[in-house]
Coordinates of C-alpha atoms (C1' of nucleotides) in Angstrom, one line a residue:
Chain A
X1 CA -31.7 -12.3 -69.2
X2 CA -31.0 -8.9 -68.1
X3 CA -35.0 -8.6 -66.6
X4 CA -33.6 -9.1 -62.9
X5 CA -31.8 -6.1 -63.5
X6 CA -29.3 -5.9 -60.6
X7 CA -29.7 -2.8 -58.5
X8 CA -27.2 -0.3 -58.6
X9 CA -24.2 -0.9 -56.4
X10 CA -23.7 2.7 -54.6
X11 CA -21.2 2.9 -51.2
X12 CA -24.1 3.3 -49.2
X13 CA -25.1 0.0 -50.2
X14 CA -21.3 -1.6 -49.8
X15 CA -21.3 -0.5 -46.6
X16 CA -24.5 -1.6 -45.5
X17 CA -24.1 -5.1 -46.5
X18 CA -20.4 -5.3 -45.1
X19 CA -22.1 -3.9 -41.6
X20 CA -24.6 -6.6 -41.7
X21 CA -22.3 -9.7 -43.3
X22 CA -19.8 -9.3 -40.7
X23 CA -22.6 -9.2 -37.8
X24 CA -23.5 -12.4 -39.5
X25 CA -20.6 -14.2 -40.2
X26 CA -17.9 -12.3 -37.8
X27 CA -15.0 -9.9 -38.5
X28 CA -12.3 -12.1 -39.3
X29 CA -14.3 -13.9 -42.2
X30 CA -15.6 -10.6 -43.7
X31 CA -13.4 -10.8 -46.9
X32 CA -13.7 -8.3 -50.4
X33 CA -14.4 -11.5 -52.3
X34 CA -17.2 -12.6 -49.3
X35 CA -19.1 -9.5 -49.6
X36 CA -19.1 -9.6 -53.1
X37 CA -20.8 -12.6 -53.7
X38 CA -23.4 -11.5 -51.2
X39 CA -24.0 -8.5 -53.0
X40 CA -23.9 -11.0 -56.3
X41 CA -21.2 -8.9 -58.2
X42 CA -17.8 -9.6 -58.9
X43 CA -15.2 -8.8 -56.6
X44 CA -13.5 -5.7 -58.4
X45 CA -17.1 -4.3 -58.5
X46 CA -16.5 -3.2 -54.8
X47 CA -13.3 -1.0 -55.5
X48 CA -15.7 1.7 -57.4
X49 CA -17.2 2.5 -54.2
X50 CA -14.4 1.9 -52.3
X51 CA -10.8 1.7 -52.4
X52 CA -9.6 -0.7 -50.5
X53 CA -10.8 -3.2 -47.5
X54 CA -9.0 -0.6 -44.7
X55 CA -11.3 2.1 -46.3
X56 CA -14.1 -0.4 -46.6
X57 CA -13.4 -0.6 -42.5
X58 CA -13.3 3.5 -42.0
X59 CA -16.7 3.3 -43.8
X60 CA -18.1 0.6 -41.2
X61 CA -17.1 2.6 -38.5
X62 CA -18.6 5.2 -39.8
X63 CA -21.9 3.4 -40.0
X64 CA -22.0 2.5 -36.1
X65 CA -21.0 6.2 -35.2
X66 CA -23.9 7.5 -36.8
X67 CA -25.6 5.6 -34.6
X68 CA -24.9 7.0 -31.7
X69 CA -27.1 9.2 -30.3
X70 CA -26.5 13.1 -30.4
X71 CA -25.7 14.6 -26.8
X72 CA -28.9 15.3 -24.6
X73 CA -29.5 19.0 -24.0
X74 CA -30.1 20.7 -20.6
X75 CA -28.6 18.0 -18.7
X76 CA -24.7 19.1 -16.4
X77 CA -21.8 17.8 -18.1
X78 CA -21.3 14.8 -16.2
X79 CA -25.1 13.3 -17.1
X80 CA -24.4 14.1 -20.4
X81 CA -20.9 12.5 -20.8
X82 CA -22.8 9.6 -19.1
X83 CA -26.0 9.0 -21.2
X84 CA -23.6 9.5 -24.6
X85 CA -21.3 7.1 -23.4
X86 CA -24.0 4.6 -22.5
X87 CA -25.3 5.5 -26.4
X88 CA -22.3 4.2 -27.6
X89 CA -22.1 1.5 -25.6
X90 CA -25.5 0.5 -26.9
X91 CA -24.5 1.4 -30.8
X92 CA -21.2 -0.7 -30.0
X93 CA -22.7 -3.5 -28.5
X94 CA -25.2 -4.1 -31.3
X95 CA -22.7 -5.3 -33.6
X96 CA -19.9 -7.4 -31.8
X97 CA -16.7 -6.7 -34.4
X98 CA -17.2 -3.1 -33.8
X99 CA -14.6 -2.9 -30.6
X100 CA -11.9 -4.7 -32.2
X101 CA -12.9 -2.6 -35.9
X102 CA -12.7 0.9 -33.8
X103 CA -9.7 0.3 -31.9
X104 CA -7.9 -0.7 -35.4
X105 CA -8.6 2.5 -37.3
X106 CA -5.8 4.6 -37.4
X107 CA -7.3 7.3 -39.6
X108 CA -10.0 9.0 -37.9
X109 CA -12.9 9.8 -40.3
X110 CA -15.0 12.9 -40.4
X111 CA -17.7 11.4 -38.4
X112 CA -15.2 10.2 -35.9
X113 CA -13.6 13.2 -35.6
X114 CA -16.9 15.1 -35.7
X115 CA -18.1 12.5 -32.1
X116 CA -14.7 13.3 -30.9
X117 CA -15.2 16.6 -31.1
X118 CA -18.7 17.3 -29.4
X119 CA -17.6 15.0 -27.0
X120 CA -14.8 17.0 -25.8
X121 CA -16.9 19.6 -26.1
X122 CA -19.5 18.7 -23.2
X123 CA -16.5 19.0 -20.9
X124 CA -15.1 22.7 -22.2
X125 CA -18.9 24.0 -21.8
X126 CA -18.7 22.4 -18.1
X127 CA -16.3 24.3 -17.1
X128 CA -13.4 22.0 -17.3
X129 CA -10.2 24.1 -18.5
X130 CA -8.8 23.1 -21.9
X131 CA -5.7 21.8 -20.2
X132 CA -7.4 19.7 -18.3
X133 CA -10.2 18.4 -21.1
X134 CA -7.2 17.3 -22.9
X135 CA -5.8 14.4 -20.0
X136 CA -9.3 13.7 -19.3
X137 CA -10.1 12.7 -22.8
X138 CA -6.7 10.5 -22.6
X139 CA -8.1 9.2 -19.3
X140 CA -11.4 8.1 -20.4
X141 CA -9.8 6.7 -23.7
X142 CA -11.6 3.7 -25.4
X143 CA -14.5 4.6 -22.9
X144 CA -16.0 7.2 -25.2
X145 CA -16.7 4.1 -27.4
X146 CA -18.9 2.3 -24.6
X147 CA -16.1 -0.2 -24.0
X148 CA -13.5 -1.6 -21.5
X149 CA -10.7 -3.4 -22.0
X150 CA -11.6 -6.4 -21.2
X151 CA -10.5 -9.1 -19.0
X152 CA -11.4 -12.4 -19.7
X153 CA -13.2 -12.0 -23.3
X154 CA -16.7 -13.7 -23.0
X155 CA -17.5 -12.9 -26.6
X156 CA -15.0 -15.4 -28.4
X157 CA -15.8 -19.1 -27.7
X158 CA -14.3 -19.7 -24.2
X159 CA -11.2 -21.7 -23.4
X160 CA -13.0 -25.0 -23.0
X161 CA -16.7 -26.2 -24.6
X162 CA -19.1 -25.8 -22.2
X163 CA -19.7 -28.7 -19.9
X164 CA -21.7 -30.4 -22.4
X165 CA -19.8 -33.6 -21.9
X166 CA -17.7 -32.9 -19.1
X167 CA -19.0 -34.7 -15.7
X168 CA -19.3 -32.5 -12.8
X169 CA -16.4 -34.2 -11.0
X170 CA -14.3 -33.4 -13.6
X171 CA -14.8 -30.0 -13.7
X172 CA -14.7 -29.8 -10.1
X173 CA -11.5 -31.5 -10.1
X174 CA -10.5 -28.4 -12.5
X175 CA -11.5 -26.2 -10.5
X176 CA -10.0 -27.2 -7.5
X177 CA -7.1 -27.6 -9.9
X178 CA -7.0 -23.7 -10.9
X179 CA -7.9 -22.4 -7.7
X180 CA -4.4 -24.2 -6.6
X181 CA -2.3 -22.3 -9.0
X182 CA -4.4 -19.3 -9.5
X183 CA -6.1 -18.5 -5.8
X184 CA -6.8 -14.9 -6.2
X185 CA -8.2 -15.1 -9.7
X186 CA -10.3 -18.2 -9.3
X187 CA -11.8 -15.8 -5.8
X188 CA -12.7 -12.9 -7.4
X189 CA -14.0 -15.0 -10.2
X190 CA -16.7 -17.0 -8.3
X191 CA -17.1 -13.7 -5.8
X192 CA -20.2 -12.6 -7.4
X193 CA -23.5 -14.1 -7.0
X194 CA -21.7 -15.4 -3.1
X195 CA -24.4 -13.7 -0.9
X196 CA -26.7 -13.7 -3.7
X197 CA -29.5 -15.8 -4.7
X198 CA -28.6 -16.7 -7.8
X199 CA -26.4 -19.7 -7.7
X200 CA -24.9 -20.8 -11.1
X201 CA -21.8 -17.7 -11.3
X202 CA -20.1 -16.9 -13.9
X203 CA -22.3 -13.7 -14.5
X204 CA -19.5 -10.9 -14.7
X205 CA -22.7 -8.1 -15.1
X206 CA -20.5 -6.3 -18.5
X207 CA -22.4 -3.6 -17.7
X208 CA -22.4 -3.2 -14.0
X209 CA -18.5 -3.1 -14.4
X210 CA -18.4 -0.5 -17.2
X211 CA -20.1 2.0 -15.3
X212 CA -18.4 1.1 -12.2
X213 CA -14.9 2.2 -14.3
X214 CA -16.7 5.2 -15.7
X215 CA -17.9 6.7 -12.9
X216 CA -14.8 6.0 -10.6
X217 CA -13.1 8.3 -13.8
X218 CA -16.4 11.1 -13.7
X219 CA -16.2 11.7 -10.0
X220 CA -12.2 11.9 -10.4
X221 CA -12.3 14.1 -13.2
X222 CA -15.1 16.0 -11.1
X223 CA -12.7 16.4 -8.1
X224 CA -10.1 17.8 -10.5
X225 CA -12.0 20.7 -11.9
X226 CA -13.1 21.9 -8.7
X227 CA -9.8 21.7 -7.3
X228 CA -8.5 24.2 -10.1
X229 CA -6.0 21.2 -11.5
X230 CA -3.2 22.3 -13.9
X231 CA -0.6 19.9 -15.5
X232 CA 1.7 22.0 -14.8
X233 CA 1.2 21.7 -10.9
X234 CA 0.7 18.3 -11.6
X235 CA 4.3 17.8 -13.1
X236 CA 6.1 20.2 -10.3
X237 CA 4.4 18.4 -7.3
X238 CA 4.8 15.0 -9.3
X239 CA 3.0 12.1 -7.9
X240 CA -0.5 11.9 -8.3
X241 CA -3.1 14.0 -10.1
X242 CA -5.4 14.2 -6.8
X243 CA -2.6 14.7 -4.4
Chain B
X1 CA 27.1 -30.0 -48.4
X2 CA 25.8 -30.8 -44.7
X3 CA 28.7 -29.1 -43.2
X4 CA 27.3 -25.8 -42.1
X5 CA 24.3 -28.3 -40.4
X6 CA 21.6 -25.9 -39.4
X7 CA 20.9 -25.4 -35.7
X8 CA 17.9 -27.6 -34.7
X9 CA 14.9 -25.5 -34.2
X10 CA 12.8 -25.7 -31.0
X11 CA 9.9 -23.7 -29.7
X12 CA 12.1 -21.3 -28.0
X13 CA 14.2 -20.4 -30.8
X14 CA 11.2 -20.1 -33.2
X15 CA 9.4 -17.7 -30.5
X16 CA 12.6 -15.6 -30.2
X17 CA 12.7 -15.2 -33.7
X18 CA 9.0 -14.6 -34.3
X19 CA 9.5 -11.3 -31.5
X20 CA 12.4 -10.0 -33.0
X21 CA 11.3 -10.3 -36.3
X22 CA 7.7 -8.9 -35.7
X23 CA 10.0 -5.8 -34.0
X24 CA 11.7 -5.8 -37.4
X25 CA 9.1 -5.9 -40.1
X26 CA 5.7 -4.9 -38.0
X27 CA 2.9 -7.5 -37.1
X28 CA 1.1 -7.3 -40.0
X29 CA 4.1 -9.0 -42.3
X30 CA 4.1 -11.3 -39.9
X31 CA 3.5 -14.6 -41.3
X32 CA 4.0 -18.6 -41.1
X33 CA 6.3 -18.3 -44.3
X34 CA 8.4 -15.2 -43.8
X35 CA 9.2 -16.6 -40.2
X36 CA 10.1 -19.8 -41.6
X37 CA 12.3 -18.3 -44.5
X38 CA 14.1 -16.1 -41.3
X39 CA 14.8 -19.8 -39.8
X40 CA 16.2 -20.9 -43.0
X41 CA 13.9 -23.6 -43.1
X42 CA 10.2 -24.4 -44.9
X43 CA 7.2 -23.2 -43.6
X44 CA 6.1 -26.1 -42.4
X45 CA 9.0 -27.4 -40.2
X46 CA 7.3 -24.3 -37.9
X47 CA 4.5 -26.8 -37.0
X48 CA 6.6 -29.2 -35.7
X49 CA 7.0 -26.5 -32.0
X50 CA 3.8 -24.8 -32.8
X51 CA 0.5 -25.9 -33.4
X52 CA -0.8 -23.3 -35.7
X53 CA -0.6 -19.5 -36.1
X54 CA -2.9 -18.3 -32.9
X55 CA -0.4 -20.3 -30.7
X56 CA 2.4 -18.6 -31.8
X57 CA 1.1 -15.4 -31.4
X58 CA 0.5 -16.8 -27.9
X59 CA 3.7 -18.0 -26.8
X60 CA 5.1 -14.3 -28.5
X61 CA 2.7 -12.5 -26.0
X62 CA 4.5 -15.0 -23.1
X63 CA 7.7 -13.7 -24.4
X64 CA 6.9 -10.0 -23.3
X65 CA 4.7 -11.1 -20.4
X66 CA 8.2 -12.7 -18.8
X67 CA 9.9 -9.4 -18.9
X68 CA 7.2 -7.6 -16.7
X69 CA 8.9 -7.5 -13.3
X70 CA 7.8 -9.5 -10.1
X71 CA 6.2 -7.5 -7.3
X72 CA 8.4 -5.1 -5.5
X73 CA 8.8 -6.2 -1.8
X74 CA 7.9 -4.8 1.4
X75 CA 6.2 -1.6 -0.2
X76 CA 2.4 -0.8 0.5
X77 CA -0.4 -2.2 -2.4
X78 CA -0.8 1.5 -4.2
X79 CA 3.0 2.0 -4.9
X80 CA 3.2 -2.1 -5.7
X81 CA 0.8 -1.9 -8.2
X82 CA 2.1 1.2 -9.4
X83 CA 5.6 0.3 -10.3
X84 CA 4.1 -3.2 -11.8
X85 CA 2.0 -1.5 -14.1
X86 CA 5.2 0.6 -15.5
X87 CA 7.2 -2.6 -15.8
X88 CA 4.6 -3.6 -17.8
X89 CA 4.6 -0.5 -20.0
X90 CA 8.0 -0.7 -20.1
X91 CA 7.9 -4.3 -21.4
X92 CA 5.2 -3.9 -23.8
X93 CA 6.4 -0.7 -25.0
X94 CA 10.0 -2.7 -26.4
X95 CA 7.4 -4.0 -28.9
X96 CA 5.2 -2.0 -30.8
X97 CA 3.3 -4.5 -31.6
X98 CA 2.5 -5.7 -28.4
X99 CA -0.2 -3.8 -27.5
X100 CA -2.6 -5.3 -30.1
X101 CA -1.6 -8.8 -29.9
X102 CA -2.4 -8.9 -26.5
X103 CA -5.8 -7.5 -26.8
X104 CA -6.4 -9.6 -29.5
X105 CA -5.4 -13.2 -27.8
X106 CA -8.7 -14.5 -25.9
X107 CA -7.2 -17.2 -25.0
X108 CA -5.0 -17.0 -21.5
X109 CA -2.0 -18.8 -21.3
X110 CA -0.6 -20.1 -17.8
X111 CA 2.1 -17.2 -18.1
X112 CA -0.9 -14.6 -18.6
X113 CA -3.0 -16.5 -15.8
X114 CA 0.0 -16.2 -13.2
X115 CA 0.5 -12.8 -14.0
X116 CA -3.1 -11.8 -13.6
X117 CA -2.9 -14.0 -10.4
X118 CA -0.5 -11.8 -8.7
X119 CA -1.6 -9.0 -10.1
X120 CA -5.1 -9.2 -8.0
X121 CA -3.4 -10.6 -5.0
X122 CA -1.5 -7.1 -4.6
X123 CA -4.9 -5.7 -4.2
X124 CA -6.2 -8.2 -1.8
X125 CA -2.9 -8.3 0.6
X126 CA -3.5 -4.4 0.0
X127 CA -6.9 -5.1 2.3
X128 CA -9.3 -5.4 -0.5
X129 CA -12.6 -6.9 -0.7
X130 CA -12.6 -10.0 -3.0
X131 CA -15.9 -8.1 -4.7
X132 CA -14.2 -5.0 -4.9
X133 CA -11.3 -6.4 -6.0
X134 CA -13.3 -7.9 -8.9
X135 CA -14.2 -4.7 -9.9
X136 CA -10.9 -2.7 -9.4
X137 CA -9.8 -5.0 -11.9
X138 CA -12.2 -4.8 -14.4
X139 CA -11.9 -0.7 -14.1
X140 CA -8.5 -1.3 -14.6
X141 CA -8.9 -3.5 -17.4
X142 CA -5.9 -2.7 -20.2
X143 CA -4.0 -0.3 -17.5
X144 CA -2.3 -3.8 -15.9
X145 CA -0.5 -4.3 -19.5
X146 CA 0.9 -0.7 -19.4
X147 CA -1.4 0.8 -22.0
X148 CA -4.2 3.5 -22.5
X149 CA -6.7 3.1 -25.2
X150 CA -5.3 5.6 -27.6
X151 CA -7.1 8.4 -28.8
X152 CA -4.7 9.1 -31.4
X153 CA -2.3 6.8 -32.9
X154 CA 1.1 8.0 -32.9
X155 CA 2.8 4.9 -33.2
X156 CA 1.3 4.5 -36.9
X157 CA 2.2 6.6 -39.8
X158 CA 0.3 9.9 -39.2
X159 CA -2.7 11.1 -41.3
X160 CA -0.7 13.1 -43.9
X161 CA 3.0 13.2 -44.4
X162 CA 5.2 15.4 -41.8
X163 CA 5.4 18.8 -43.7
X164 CA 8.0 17.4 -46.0
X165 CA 6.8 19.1 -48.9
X166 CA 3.8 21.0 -47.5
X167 CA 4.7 24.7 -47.4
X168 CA 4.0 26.3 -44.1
X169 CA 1.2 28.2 -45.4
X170 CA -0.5 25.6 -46.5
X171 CA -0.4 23.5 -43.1
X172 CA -1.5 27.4 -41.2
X173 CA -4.7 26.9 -43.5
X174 CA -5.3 23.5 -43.3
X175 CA -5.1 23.8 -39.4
X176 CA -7.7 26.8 -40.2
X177 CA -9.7 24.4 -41.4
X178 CA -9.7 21.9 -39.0
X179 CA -10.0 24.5 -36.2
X180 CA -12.7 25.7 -37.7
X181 CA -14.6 22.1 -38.3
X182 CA -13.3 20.9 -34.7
X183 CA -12.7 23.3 -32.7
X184 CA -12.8 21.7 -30.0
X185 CA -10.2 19.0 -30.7
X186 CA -7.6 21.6 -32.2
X187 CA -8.3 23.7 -28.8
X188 CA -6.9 20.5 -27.0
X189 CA -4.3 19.4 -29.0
X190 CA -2.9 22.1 -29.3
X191 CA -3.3 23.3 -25.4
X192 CA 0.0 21.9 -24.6
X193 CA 3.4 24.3 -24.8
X194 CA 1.1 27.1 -24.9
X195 CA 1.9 28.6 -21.8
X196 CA 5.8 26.6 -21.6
X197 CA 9.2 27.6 -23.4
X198 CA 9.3 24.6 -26.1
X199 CA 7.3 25.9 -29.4
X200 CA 6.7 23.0 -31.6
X201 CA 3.8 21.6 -29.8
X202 CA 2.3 18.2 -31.0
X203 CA 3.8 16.3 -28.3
X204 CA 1.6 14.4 -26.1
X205 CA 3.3 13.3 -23.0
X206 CA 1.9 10.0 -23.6
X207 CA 3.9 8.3 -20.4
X208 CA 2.4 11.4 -18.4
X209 CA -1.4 10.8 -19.8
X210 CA -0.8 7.5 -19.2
X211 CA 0.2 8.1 -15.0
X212 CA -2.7 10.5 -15.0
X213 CA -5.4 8.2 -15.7
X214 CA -3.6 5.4 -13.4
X215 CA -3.4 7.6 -10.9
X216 CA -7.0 8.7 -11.1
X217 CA -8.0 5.2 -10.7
X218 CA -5.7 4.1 -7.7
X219 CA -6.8 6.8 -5.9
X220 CA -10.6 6.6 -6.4
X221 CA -9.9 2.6 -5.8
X222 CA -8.5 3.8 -2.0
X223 CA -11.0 5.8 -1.5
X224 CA -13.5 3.0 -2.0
X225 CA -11.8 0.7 -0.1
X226 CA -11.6 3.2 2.9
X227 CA -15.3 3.4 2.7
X228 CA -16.0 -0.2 2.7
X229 CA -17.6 -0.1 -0.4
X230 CA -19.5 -3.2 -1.7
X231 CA -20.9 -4.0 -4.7
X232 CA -24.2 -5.0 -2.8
X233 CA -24.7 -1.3 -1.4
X234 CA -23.7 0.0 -4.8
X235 CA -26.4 -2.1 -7.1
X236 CA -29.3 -0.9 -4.2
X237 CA -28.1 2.7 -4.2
X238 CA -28.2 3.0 -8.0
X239 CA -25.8 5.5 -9.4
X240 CA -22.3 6.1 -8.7
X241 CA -19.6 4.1 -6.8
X242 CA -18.9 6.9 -5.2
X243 CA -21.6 8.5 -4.5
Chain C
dA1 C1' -19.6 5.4 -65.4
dC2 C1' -19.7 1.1 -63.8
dC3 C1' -18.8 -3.7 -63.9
dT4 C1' -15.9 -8.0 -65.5
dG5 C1' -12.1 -11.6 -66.0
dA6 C1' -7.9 -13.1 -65.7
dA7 C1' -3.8 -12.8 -63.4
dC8 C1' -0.2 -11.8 -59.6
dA9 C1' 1.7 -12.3 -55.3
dC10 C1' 0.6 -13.6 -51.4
dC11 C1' -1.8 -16.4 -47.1
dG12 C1' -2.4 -20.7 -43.3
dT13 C1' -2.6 -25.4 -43.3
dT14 C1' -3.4 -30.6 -45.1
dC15 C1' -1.3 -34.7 -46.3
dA16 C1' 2.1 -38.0 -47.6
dA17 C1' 6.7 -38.6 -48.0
dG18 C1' 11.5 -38.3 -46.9
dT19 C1' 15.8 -38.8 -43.5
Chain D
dA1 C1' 11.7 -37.2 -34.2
dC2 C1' 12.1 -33.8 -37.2
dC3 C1' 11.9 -31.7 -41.7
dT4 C1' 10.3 -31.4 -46.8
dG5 C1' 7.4 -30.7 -51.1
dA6 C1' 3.4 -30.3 -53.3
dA7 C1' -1.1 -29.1 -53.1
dC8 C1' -5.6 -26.9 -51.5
dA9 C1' -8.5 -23.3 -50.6
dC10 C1' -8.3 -19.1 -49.7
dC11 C1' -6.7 -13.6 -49.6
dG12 C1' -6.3 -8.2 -51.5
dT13 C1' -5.4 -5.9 -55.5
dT14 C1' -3.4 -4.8 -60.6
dC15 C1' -4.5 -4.2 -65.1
dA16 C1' -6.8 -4.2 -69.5
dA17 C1' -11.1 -5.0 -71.2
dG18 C1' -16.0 -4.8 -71.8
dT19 C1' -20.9 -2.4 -71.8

DNA sequence: ACCTGAACACCGTTCAAGT
DNA sequence: ACCTGAACACCGTTCAAGT
């Protein structure tokens, strides 16, 4: 009976199969007890390896991070915050609980802090002054993850089913409905594809809009440094950082 | 046995009582059965004025969305926006757990929807494009609530104890340490005070990293507006938005 | 050193019943 | 119309025990 030996459980493995069980079954029904079955051992099994879910969590984060790339050499500053950004964006966006997992974690784990730390880095060697590295990591924020805050969430099943059943009239009585109450929404909303020659909307281009965000913040931040900012102008003028 | 007859509960009074006693206890103790004992009534007279948990996490987000101020009158779309966004912050700030709620309801209620709605009209009375108002707020993304993505989390109980116990040499080589793994990030946090009269460091001006990335963005949205930027022009040249 | 089993103190939510 | 009670199918985690 004991010729299908089990393999050895090791964290490496724990972490693994919580990484993929959650890309297959989501976040929210990623339980101890869940990934132990699928790793055919009994739940207290896990807590050898790790020693608690919220560490079980730091670990999965950890995972993605190592995925991101390391940053490109020879490149200026700004191509370089761009193309590790878009990394993480692409390390992110394979596995769709990682936004909501990263912006949980309160401790920050050695590989976090070690991606934290070269990233704030490719600013200091490009000549941005420590003061000012430290508001333009606050500015860019969740963005060194490859993620904005998003507006509509198209991930998560959307408010209604798609049509499937739902006549055309109906919906376009809905429409007309929404676009009563909420004008400016419902415009910017089916703006897109207007002038286009696709037809069927709805498309926000997720990526389009992430860089649009990113480099609005580059060419700011760019504008900064070469305009000698301080913080401490900043707070005796007041106002705004580019006044 | 009747005579101190409990008040009859309604969705108001349980969505009153879920804020103030998520303020009290944090989000996370939060549940059906210790709102319900707060109510002095069984957990499932809660159902009765809301459908299920997600809703009234909903209705608690309309709560705090009903405290953001309206638009400020007769003032140009930068310093609208502006002082909307600090209502917000304001409002969200009351709660701790605000912040994560919101980010975590994918649903929009008609409270969220109307709020969003007037949000983007201040940008489109303020002579925006309908497409580059789609994108403005997309860029804008969390910033409407009144929150950056944190970097740090100060709001949760820090990595290690405050000093406390921890004798002062101790923390001096523990710092060594870190400095020495992460230079970088020690150079930053610890860039603040250096050249001002308070000593203890460690603050960040979160309300003034905050303004500094808004800022950044209102600006760089002006200047795109004032050079008729579209979306169109953008995809065909490529790269930045302002470039 | 690693895994197990039973138990504890919780969850959200159903269903059928009470007033 | 509103509230109750008991039950179901789950959680994360403890503790003491097994190999």
């Amino acid at each position: 009976m004991d010729v299908e030996r089990r393999v050895r459980l090791n964290r490496d493995r724990v972490l693994r199969a919580a990484v993929s069980l959650a890309d297959e079954i989501g976040i929210e029904a990623l339980s101890m007890r869940r990934l132990a079955q699928e790793l055919d051992v009994v739940p207290m099994a896990l807590y050898k390896h790790v020693q608690n879910k919220e560490e079980l969590l730091d670990g999965m984060v950890e995972m993605i991070v190592g995925e991101i790339d390391p940053p490109v050499r020879d490149a200026d500053w700004k191509s370089a915050v761009r193309q590790r950004v878009l990394s993480a964006r692409r390390a992110l966006q394979r596995h769709p609980w990682a936004r909501q997992v990263v912006e949980s974690r309160t401790t920050k784990t050695p590989a976090v802090l070690d991606y934290m730390d070269s990233f704030t880095g490719m600013f200091l060697a490009g000549g941005f002054s420590v003061d000012l590295t430290h508001h333009v990591m606050h500015a860019i924020g969740g963005r060194m993850w490859g993620f904005t805050q998003e507006l509509f969430d198209d991930t998560a099943s959307p408010q209604a089913e798609p049509s499937a059943e739902v006549p055309a009239e109906v919906r376009a009585a809905m429409l007309e409905q929404m676009a009563a109450r909420y004008p400016n929404i419902v415009a910017i909303a089916t703006s897109m594809d207007h002038d286009d020659d696709s037809v069927v909307s709805h498309g926000c281009d997720d990526q389009f809009e992430f860089e649009f965000a990113l480099d609005l913040l580059l060419d700011g931040f760019e504008r900064l440094r070469d305009q000698g900012w301080t913080s401490r102008a900043a707070r005796r003028g007041g106002g705004s950082p580019a006044a």
